[in-house]
Coordinates of C-alpha atoms in Angstrom, one line a residue:
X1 CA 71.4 0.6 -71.8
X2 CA 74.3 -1.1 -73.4
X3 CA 75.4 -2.8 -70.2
X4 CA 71.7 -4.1 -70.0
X5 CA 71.9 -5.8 -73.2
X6 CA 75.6 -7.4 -72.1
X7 CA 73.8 -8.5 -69.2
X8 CA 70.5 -10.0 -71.6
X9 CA 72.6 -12.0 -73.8
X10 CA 75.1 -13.4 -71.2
X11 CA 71.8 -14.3 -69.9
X12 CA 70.6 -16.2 -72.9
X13 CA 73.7 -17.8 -73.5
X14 CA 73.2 -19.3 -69.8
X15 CA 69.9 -20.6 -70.3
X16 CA 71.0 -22.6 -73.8
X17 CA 73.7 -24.1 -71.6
X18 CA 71.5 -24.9 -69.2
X19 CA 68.5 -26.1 -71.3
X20 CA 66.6 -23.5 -69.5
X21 CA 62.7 -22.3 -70.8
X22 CA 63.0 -19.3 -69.0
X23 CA 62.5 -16.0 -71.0
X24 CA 64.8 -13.5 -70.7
X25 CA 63.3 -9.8 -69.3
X26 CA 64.8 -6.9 -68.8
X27 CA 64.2 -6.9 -64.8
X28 CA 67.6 -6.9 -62.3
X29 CA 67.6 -10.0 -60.4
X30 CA 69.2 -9.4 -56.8
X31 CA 72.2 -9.9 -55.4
X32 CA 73.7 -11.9 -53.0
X33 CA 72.5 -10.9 -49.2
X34 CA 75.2 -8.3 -48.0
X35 CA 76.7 -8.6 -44.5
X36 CA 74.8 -7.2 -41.3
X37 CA 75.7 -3.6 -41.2
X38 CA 76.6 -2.0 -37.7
X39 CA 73.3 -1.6 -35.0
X40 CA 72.5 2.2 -35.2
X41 CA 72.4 4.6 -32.3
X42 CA 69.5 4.5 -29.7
X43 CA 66.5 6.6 -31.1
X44 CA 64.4 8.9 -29.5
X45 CA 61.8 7.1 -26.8
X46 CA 58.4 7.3 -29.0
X47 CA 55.1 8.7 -27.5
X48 CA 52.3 6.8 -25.2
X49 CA 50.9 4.3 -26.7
X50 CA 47.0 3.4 -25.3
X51 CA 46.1 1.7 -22.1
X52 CA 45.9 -1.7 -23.0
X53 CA 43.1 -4.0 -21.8
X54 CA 42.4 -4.6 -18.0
X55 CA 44.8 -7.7 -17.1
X56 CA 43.1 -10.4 -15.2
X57 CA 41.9 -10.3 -11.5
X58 CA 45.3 -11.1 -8.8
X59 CA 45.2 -13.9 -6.7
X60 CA 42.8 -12.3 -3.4
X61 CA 45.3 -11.5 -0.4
X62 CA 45.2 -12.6 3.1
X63 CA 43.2 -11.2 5.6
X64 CA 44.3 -8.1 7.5
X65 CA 44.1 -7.7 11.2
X66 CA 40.8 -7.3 13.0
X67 CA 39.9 -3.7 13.4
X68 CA 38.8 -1.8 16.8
X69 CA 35.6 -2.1 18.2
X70 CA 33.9 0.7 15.9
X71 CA 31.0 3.4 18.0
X72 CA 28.2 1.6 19.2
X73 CA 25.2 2.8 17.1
X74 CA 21.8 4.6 17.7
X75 CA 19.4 1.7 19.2
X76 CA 16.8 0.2 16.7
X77 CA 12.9 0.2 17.1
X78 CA 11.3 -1.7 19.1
X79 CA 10.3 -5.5 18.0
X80 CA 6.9 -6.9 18.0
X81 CA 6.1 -8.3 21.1
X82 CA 6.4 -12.0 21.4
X83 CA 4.0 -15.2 21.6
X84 CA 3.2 -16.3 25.4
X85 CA 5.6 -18.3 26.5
X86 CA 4.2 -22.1 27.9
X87 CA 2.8 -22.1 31.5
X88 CA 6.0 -23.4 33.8
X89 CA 5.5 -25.9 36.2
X90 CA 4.3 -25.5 39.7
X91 CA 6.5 -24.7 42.1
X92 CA 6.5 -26.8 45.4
X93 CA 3.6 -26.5 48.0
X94 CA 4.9 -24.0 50.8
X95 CA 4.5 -25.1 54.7
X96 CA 2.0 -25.0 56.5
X97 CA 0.7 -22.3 58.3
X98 CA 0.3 -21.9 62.0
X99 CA -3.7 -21.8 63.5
X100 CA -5.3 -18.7 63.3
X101 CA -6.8 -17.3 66.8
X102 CA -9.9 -17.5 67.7
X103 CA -12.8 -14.4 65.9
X104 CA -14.4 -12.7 68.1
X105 CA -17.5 -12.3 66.1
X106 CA -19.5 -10.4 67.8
X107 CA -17.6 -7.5 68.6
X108 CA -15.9 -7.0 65.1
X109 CA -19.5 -7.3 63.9
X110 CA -20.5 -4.2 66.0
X111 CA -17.8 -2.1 64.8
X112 CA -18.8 -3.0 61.4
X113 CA -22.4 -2.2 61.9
X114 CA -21.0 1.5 63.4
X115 CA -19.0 1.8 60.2
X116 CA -22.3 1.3 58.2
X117 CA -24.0 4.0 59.8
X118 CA -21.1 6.2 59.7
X119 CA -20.4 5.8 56.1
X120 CA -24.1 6.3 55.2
X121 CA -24.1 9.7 57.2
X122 CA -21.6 10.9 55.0
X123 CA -22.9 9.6 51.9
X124 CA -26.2 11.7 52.7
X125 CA -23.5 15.0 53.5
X126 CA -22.0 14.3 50.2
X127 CA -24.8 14.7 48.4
X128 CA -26.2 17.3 50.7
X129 CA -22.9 19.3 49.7
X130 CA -23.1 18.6 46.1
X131 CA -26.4 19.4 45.4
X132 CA -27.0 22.6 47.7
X133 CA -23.8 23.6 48.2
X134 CA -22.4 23.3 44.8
X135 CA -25.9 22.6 43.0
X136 CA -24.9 19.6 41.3
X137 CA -27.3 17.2 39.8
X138 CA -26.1 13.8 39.3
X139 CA -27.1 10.4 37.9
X140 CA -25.4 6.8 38.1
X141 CA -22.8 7.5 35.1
X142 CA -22.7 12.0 35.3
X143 CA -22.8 15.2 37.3
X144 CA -23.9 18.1 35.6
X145 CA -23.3 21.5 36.8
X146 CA -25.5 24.5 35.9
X147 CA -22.7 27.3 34.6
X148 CA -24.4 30.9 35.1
X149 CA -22.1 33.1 32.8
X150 CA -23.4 34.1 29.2
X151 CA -21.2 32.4 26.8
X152 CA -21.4 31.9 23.0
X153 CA -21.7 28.4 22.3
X154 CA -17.9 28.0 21.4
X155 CA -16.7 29.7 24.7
X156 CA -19.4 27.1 26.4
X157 CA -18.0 24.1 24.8
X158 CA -14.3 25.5 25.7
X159 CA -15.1 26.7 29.4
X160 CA -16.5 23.5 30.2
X161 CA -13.5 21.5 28.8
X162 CA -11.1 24.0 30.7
X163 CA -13.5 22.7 33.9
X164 CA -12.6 18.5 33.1
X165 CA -15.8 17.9 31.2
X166 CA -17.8 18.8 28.3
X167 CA -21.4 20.4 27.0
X168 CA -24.3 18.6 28.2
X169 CA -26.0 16.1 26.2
X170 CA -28.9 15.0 26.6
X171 CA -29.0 11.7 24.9
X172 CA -32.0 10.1 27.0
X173 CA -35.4 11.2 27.8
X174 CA -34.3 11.2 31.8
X175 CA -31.3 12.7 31.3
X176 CA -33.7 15.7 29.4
X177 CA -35.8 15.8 32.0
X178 CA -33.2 16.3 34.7
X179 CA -31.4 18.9 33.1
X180 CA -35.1 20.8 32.1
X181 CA -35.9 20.1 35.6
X182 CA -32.5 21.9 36.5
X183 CA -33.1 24.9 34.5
X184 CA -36.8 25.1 35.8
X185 CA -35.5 25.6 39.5
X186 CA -33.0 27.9 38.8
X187 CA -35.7 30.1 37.7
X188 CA -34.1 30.2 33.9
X189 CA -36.2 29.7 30.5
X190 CA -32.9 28.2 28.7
X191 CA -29.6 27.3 28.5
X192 CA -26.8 25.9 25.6
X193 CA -26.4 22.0 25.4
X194 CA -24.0 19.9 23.7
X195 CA -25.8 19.5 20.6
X196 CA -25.0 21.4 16.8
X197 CA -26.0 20.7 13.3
X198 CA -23.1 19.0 11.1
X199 CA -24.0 19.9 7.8
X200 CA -27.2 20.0 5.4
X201 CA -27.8 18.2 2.4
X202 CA -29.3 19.3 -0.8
X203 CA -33.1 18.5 0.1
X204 CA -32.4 20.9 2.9
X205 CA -32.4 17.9 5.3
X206 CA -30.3 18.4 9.3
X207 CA -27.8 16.1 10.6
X208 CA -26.8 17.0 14.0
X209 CA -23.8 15.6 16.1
X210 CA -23.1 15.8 20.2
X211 CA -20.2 17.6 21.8
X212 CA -18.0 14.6 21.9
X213 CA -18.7 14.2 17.5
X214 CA -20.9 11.3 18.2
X215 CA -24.1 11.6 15.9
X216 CA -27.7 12.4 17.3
X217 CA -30.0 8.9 17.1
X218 CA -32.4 8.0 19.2
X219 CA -33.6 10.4 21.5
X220 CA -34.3 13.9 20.1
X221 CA -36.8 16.7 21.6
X222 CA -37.2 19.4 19.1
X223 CA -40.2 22.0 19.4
X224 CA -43.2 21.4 17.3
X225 CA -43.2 25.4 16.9
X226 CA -39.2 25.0 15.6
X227 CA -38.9 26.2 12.0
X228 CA -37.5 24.0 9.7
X229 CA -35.8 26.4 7.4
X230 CA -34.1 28.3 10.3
X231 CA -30.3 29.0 9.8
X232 CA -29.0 28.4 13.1
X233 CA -27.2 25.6 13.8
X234 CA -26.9 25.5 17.3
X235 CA -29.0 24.2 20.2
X236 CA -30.7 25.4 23.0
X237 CA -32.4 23.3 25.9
X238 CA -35.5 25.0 27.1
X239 CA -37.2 24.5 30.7
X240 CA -39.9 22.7 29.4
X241 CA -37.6 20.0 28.2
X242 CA -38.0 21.1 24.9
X243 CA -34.8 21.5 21.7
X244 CA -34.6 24.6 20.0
X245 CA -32.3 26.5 17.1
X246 CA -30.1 29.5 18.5
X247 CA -27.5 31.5 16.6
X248 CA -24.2 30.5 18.1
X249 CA -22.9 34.1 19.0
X250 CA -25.8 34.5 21.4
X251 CA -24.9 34.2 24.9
X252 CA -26.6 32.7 27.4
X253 CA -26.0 30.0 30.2
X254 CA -24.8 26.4 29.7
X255 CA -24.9 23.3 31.5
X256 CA -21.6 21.0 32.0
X257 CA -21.3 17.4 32.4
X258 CA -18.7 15.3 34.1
X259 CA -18.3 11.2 33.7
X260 CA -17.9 10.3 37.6
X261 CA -14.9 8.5 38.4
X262 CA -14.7 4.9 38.4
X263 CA -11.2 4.8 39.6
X264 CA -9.4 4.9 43.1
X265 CA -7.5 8.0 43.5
X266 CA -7.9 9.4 39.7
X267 CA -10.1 10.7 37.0
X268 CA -11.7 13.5 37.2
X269 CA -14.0 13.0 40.2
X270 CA -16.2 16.3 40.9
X271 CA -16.1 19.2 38.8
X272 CA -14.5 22.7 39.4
X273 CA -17.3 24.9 40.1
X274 CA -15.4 28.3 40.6
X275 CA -16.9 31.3 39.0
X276 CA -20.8 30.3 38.9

């Protein structure tokens, strides 16, 4: 404390020297800056620090080499089909053609007329085989074929898909008629036809569709002695030409009919009659 006090007033004496204002305080100034010591041994290496901020993108590289051809892939769908193409220009006339020879008419015409009456014979044998022989009945558009094995109406409809045709339907007044007329000489009261009810509405009122799901309009030939209220819903032809309700799991016999064909060498032409 003592050697503070030498220090205050040497302090003081100082400052009147100097004509100094400062007042004196009881705080150690500094000393002069000491020389640099000797550098210290290497410390320890210190932990991790963080992953610092992503740098900024490189400059891009050049381009490798070209690869191999890869595997060709699976083939895509096929495009719409394209606009017509403009008509091309006509090609050049072709030479002419050397003279024809000379017709012979008349005797071309007779083996013509011999053809005539050769193909009309068996035009008449045709339909002398299809009608007796098979007992076909037939019309410009359809054959029909009287089937005579008792089938429920579903195993009708089948067997005479199985055959290349379908039910009969009677959608005209001729067509009826034929098919009645059919029955009539086959000495049979009634038979299946391609005709069932769809469904019934709330006022208890039918709608009926054909074998091929077409709707009934038009033509229709229902009994006047049919009850309304009946619960069967399919349809029987009677020989009188007649429409009737039948439960579907009776069996009885069913008529087929087969579109003619209209095309050389295909369709279904005439129908498979085995097992009548």
């Amino acid at each position: 404390m003592s050697r503070a006090l030498e220090l205050c007033m040497l302090l003081a004496l100082f400052n009147n020297i100097s004509a100094s204002t400062e007042v004196c305080t009881n705080s150690l100034l500094p000393g002069a800056k000491g020389d640099q010591g000797e550098t210290g041994e290497e410390g320890d290496q210190g932990k991790l620090g963080k992953n610092g901020p992503p740098g900024l993108p490189g400059v891009p590289g050049e381009p490798g080499l070209k690869g191999e051809m890869g595997h060709t892939g699976k083939m895509g769908p096929t495009g719409d089909k394209g606009d017509k193409g403009h008509k091309g220009l006509d090609g050049p006339a072709g030479l002419k053609g050397k003279p024809g020879t000379t017709c012979d008419c008349g005797r071309y015409r007779k083996v013509v007329e011999q053809l005539n009456v050769n193909i009309a014979k068996l035009r008449n044998a045709l339909k002398f085989v299809k009608n007796v022989v098979l007992g076909l009945r037939e019309t410009e558009e359809m054959y029909y074929l009287l089937v005579k094995e008792s089938k429920r109406f579903r195993e009708a409809v089948l067997n005479c898909k199985l055959r290349g045709g379908s039910l009969a339907m009677p959608k005209t007044i001729n067509t009826n008629r034929l098919m009645a007329d059919y029955i009539s000489q086959a000495g049979l009261t009634r038979v299946y036809i391609g005709v069932q009810v769809q469904k019934e509405d709330v006022d208890g009122m039918r709608s009926y569709i054909y074998a091929d799901s077409s709707p009934l309009s038009g033509f229709a030939a229902w009994s006047q002695e049919e009850n309304p209220t009946t619960n069967s819903t399919c349809v029987e032809l009677l020989s009188s030409g007649t429409w009737g309700h039948v439960e579907c799991k009776s069996t009885m016999f069913f008529i087929c009919e087969f579109t003619k064909s209209r095309r050389r060498g295909g369709g279904r032409g005439t129908p498979a009659t085995e097992s009548q």
